[in-house]
Amino acid sequence: MGRLKGKKDLQTLTKHFEAFEKGVAKDNAAERSGVTDRKGKGKARSAGQVGLGLGSKVFDGLRFCISPEIGAVSKHKSWWDIIAKMGGTVVIRPDTAITHVIYDGRSAALLARELGLDTLSELPEGTVCVKWDWVVKCKMANKVLETGPWLSFQKTAFNRAFSSNAAIREGSRMRDITTDLLKGRSISITKRREPSASDSETESSKKQRAAPSVLERQPQPPKPVPQRSSEAAPTAPADAYRDNATTHGAGRGPGWENPLANKGDGLDELISGLQDGTIREDEDESVKENGIANEVADDEYEGTNPCLVADKFKCGQNHDGADDKSPNEYLARKFEEMYDLYQGVAGKDFFSVRNYRMAAGIMRRTPWPITKGADASKIKGIGANLAERWIDEFLSGRPGRLFYEDTSQARAIAAFKDIYGVGKSQANELYKRGARSIDDLRADPERYGLTSGQQVGLELYDDLRARIPREECKAIYDLVRSEAMAIDPKLWIEIMGSYRRGQEASGDVDFLITEDTEDGGSHAGVMGKLVNRLRDRGVITHELSQPHDWRALEAKWMGVGRATPEGKYRRIDILCIPFDQWGAALIYFTGNDVASAPSQTITAGRGLSMGKGSGSGCSGSGRPKDRLDVRSASLESGFWASIGYRFV
DNA sequence: CCGCGACA
DNA sequence: CAGTGTCGCGGA
Ligand SMILES: [Mg+2]
Ligand SMILES: [Mg+2]
């Protein structure tokens, strides 16, 4: 996913910083080292920020939070400049290091909401909420004045409680920040923040949560289990089904065939057709022309899509090569930065964040150079807001809101979000609780009340983020299949996902299991046996979620395992489904681009729906059509045709 | 029962 | 408001 555009990010930010540097005219060594350090995981940004606060200025060591207000960006930009010139540091979102919040509004509750807090008491102790006028007066007096007359909320308990001793606290806090800076660390004020009542309450209650991740072996009935060998046996399959299930040799061999009816699997035909060259690229185009976006799982995205709506779901793009031709590449990258930055921020509106990504695509596709926001607003898909607030800011070349918001905080939150089981909300919460890095979380895991799944995600952070080479998927598949066959040789087990599509690497390994119900066959209860056997064999090591009913015909298990005892830990999903859903489920989970989630959102509005159980459709005219039963694999190709694919 | 996160 | 549907987890 396109979070780290490494060097480009560095260049852009460095450029911004230099522009800012000129304006502020501060030139001490700390700043420069702050900039050059930047490669190191986004910590340097905070150093740079603190660098702005160095010098013998009035606000030296003070850290101001100014929450952005809709429609007030230019005002706030000038505020930032002024505070920076006075030696203060500005941040957009509260952190544990802030000393002041600038706020001219009326209500404490409103401010709390703007800051993404439940209540202002979550602010670090001693934080002063003060009106902008106070800054102006300080500037005129050239010293830090009593805040008294300019407090944002004169009468609230909050200010009564904290304002009296604020000055002393500010002093001590300031020293800590500089110490941290000299040590070259990112700011970490965690310890200084006294846990509030609510903190300790949640912590103690969460401590009682389920522990640990690593599964214990469960008693097993004695069974002749084959010893695991490193050459884990691609043994000769006993039945025809296994022979032609998935094309393991990277796109060679026969397509999958339904053993019941010898009709080809449309997806496999398509895949092998593409690889043979029997289907050319423009076959794919026909799909786009039909208005169905050619959307790909975000970890595999490889092209630029002419279909506008598709951009809304594009998570990562390849920006190499040809795209650089666009006269608006700079703007496109800025919007991508915005997307990368905001998609992890709690409280950001989902749709506006998505618009940034869409705007990036539009910028890149616009053939004429955009020189001012007003021009851009004429383009379909770019509203006045986007045009005037952002494009003009980007084109000005001056450090703007994006610059100030691209903080070590945003980067830390983005890193947290990459933990399996941690999303936008939890990532922000972890930061609020003082964590600044993955190592912080590891150092004191108790403190953060992680769920058992999140603990696994944290422990295996690097492994689980890595892609899985095709051969390793195959190795895991052989292990899982051999155990499944030992349980019941009549089981159907298939590997799904990008592996089945012939990709060289996958994000996880998914298995689909069923059994033909003819002759009374059933895979009920297989899930539990399989997981236990794999665990005994050391293949499965962690569990992330269990099926509601282990013995149900439809059951999903999610966890972690590895192909060899020394290998990396990999995400493994196992799914059991009723036999009659085999075909639909294969489509759904093998999910090539058209079947993937974002496409579903598109087809949904057109009377089509795709699910792991079945698909249904409307004819082109929109007239309700018979439900298309895709429950049999032999109808897969019919289903694909109905949503616009042509077959060879 | 709800919000979160993950899955396609 | 807006282009999805489903499930497990944990806490209220
Ligand atoms: Mg995550
Ligand atoms: Mg997968």
Coordinates of N, CA and C in Angstrom, one line a residue, chain A residues 60-143:
Chain A
D60 N 9.3 30.3 23.4 CA 10.3 29.1 23.4 C 9.8 28.0 24.3
G61 N 9.7 26.8 23.7 CA 9.4 25.7 24.5 C 7.9 25.4 24.7
L62 N 7.1 26.4 24.3 CA 5.7 26.2 24.4 C 5.1 25.5 23.2
R63 N 4.1 24.7 23.4 CA 3.6 23.9 22.3 C 2.1 24.2 22.2
F64 N 1.7 24.7 21.1 CA 0.3 25.1 20.9 C -0.5 24.2 20.0
C65 N -1.6 23.9 20.5 CA -2.5 23.1 19.6 C -3.6 24.0 19.1
I66 N -3.7 24.1 17.7 CA -4.7 24.9 17.1 C -5.5 23.9 16.2
S67 N -6.7 23.6 16.6 CA -7.4 22.6 15.8 C -8.0 23.3 14.6
P68 N -7.8 22.8 13.4 CA -8.2 23.4 12.2 C -9.7 23.6 12.2
E69 N -10.2 24.7 11.7 CA -11.6 25.0 11.7 C -12.0 25.1 10.2
I70 N -13.1 24.5 9.9 CA -13.6 24.6 8.5 C -13.7 26.1 8.1
G71 N -13.2 26.4 7.0 CA -13.3 27.8 6.5 C -12.4 28.8 7.1
A72 N -11.5 28.3 8.0 CA -10.6 29.3 8.7 C -9.2 29.0 8.5
V73 N -8.9 28.3 7.4 CA -7.5 27.8 7.2 C -6.5 28.9 7.0
S74 N -6.9 29.9 6.3 CA -5.9 31.0 6.0 C -5.7 31.7 7.3
K75 N -6.7 31.9 8.1 CA -6.5 32.6 9.4 C -5.5 31.7 10.2
H76 N -5.8 30.5 10.3 CA -4.9 29.6 11.1 C -3.5 29.6 10.6
K77 N -3.4 29.6 9.2 CA -2.0 29.6 8.7 C -1.2 30.8 9.2
S78 N -1.9 32.0 9.3 CA -1.2 33.1 9.8 C -0.9 33.0 11.3
W79 N -1.8 32.3 12.0 CA -1.5 32.1 13.4 C -0.3 31.2 13.5
W80 N -0.2 30.2 12.7 CA 1.0 29.3 12.8 C 2.3 30.1 12.6
D81 N 2.2 30.9 11.6 CA 3.4 31.7 11.3 C 3.8 32.6 12.4
I82 N 2.8 33.2 13.0 CA 3.1 34.1 14.1 C 3.7 33.4 15.3
I83 N 3.1 32.3 15.6 CA 3.6 31.5 16.8 C 5.0 31.0 16.5
A84 N 5.2 30.5 15.3 CA 6.5 30.0 15.0 C 7.5 31.1 15.1
K85 N 7.2 32.3 14.6 CA 8.1 33.4 14.7 C 8.4 33.8 16.2
M86 N 7.5 33.5 17.0 CA 7.7 33.8 18.4 C 8.4 32.6 19.1
G87 N 8.7 31.6 18.4 CA 9.5 30.5 19.0 C 8.7 29.4 19.5
G88 N 7.4 29.4 19.3 CA 6.5 28.3 19.7 C 6.4 27.2 18.7
T89 N 5.9 26.1 19.2 CA 5.6 25.0 18.3 C 4.1 24.9 18.1
V90 N 3.7 24.6 16.9 CA 2.3 24.4 16.6 C 2.0 23.0 16.2
V91 N 1.0 22.5 16.8 CA 0.4 21.2 16.3 C -1.1 21.3 16.0
I92 N -1.6 20.4 15.2 CA -3.0 20.5 14.9 C -3.8 19.7 15.8
R93 N -3.2 18.6 16.3 CA -4.0 17.8 17.2 C -3.3 17.7 18.5
P94 N -4.1 17.6 19.5 CA -3.5 17.6 20.9 C -2.6 16.3 21.1
D95 N -1.6 16.6 21.8 CA -0.7 15.4 22.2 C -0.4 15.7 23.7
T96 N 0.4 14.8 24.2 CA 0.7 14.9 25.7 C 1.7 16.0 26.0
A97 N 2.2 16.6 24.9 CA 3.3 17.6 25.2 C 2.7 19.1 25.1
I98 N 1.5 19.2 24.6 CA 1.1 20.6 24.4 C 0.9 21.4 25.7
T99 N 1.2 22.6 25.6 CA 1.0 23.5 26.8 C -0.2 24.4 26.7
H100 N -0.6 24.7 25.4 CA -1.7 25.6 25.2 C -2.6 25.1 24.1
V101 N -3.9 25.4 24.3 CA -4.8 25.2 23.1 C -5.3 26.6 22.8
I102 N -5.2 26.9 21.5 CA -5.8 28.2 21.1 C -7.2 28.0 20.7
Y103 N -8.1 28.7 21.3 CA -9.5 28.5 20.9 C -10.4 29.7 21.2
D104 N -11.1 30.2 20.2 CA -11.9 31.4 20.3 C -13.4 31.0 20.4
G105 N -13.7 29.8 20.3 CA -15.1 29.4 20.3 C -15.8 29.5 21.7
R106 N -17.0 29.0 21.8 CA -17.7 29.3 23.0 C -17.8 28.1 24.0
S107 N -17.8 26.9 23.4 CA -18.1 25.8 24.3 C -17.0 24.8 24.5
A108 N -16.8 24.4 25.7 CA -15.7 23.4 26.0 C -16.0 22.1 25.4
A109 N -17.3 21.7 25.3 CA -17.7 20.5 24.8 C -17.4 20.5 23.3
L110 N -17.6 21.6 22.6 CA -17.4 21.7 21.2 C -15.9 21.6 20.9
L111 N -15.1 22.2 21.8 CA -13.6 22.2 21.6 C -13.2 20.7 21.7
A112 N -13.7 20.1 22.8 CA -13.3 18.7 23.0 C -13.5 17.9 21.7
R113 N -14.7 18.1 21.2 CA -15.0 17.3 20.0 C -14.1 17.7 18.8
E114 N -13.8 18.9 18.7 CA -12.9 19.3 17.6 C -11.5 18.7 17.8
L115 N -11.2 18.5 19.0 CA -9.8 17.9 19.3 C -9.9 16.4 19.2
G116 N -11.0 15.9 19.1 CA -11.1 14.4 19.0 C -11.1 13.8 20.4
L117 N -11.5 14.6 21.4 CA -11.5 14.0 22.8 C -12.9 13.9 23.3
D118 N -13.0 13.1 24.3 CA -14.4 13.0 24.9 C -14.6 14.2 25.8
T119 N -13.6 14.6 26.5 CA -13.7 15.7 27.4 C -12.3 16.4 27.5
L120 N -12.3 17.7 27.8 CA -11.1 18.4 27.9 C -10.2 17.9 29.0
S121 N -10.7 17.2 29.9 CA -9.8 16.7 31.0 C -8.8 15.7 30.5
E122 N -9.0 15.3 29.2 CA -8.0 14.3 28.7 C -6.8 15.1 28.2
L123 N -6.9 16.4 28.1 CA -5.7 17.1 27.8 C -4.6 17.0 28.9
P124 N -3.4 17.1 28.5 CA -2.3 16.9 29.6 C -2.6 18.0 30.7
E125 N -2.3 17.5 31.9 CA -2.5 18.4 33.0 C -1.7 19.7 32.8
G126 N -2.4 20.8 33.1 CA -1.7 22.1 33.0 C -1.9 22.8 31.6
T127 N -2.6 22.1 30.7 CA -2.8 22.7 29.4 C -3.8 23.9 29.6
V128 N -3.4 25.0 29.0 CA -4.3 26.2 29.1 C -5.0 26.4 27.8
C129 N -6.3 26.5 27.9 CA -7.1 26.9 26.7 C -7.3 28.4 26.7
V130 N -6.8 29.0 25.7 CA -6.6 30.5 25.7 C -7.1 31.0 24.4
K131 N -7.5 32.3 24.4 CA -7.9 32.9 23.1 C -6.8 33.4 22.4
W132 N -7.0 33.6 21.1 CA -5.9 34.1 20.2 C -5.4 35.5 20.7
D133 N -6.3 36.2 21.2 CA -6.0 37.6 21.6 C -4.8 37.6 22.6
W134 N -4.7 36.5 23.4 CA -3.6 36.4 24.3 C -2.3 36.4 23.6
V135 N -2.3 35.6 22.5 CA -1.0 35.5 21.7 C -0.7 36.9 21.2
V136 N -1.7 37.6 20.7 CA -1.5 39.0 20.2 C -0.9 39.9 21.2
K137 N -1.5 39.8 22.4 CA -1.0 40.7 23.5 C 0.5 40.3 23.9
C138 N 0.7 39.0 24.0 CA 2.1 38.5 24.3 C 3.1 39.1 23.3
K139 N 2.6 39.0 22.0 CA 3.5 39.5 20.9 C 3.8 41.0 21.1
M140 N 2.8 41.7 21.5 CA 3.0 43.2 21.6 C 3.9 43.4 22.9
A141 N 3.6 42.7 23.9 CA 4.4 42.9 25.1 C 5.8 42.2 25.1
N142 N 5.9 41.4 24.1 CA 7.2 40.6 23.9 C 7.5 39.8 25.1
K143 N 6.5 39.3 25.8 CA 6.8 38.3 26.9 C 5.5 37.5 27.1

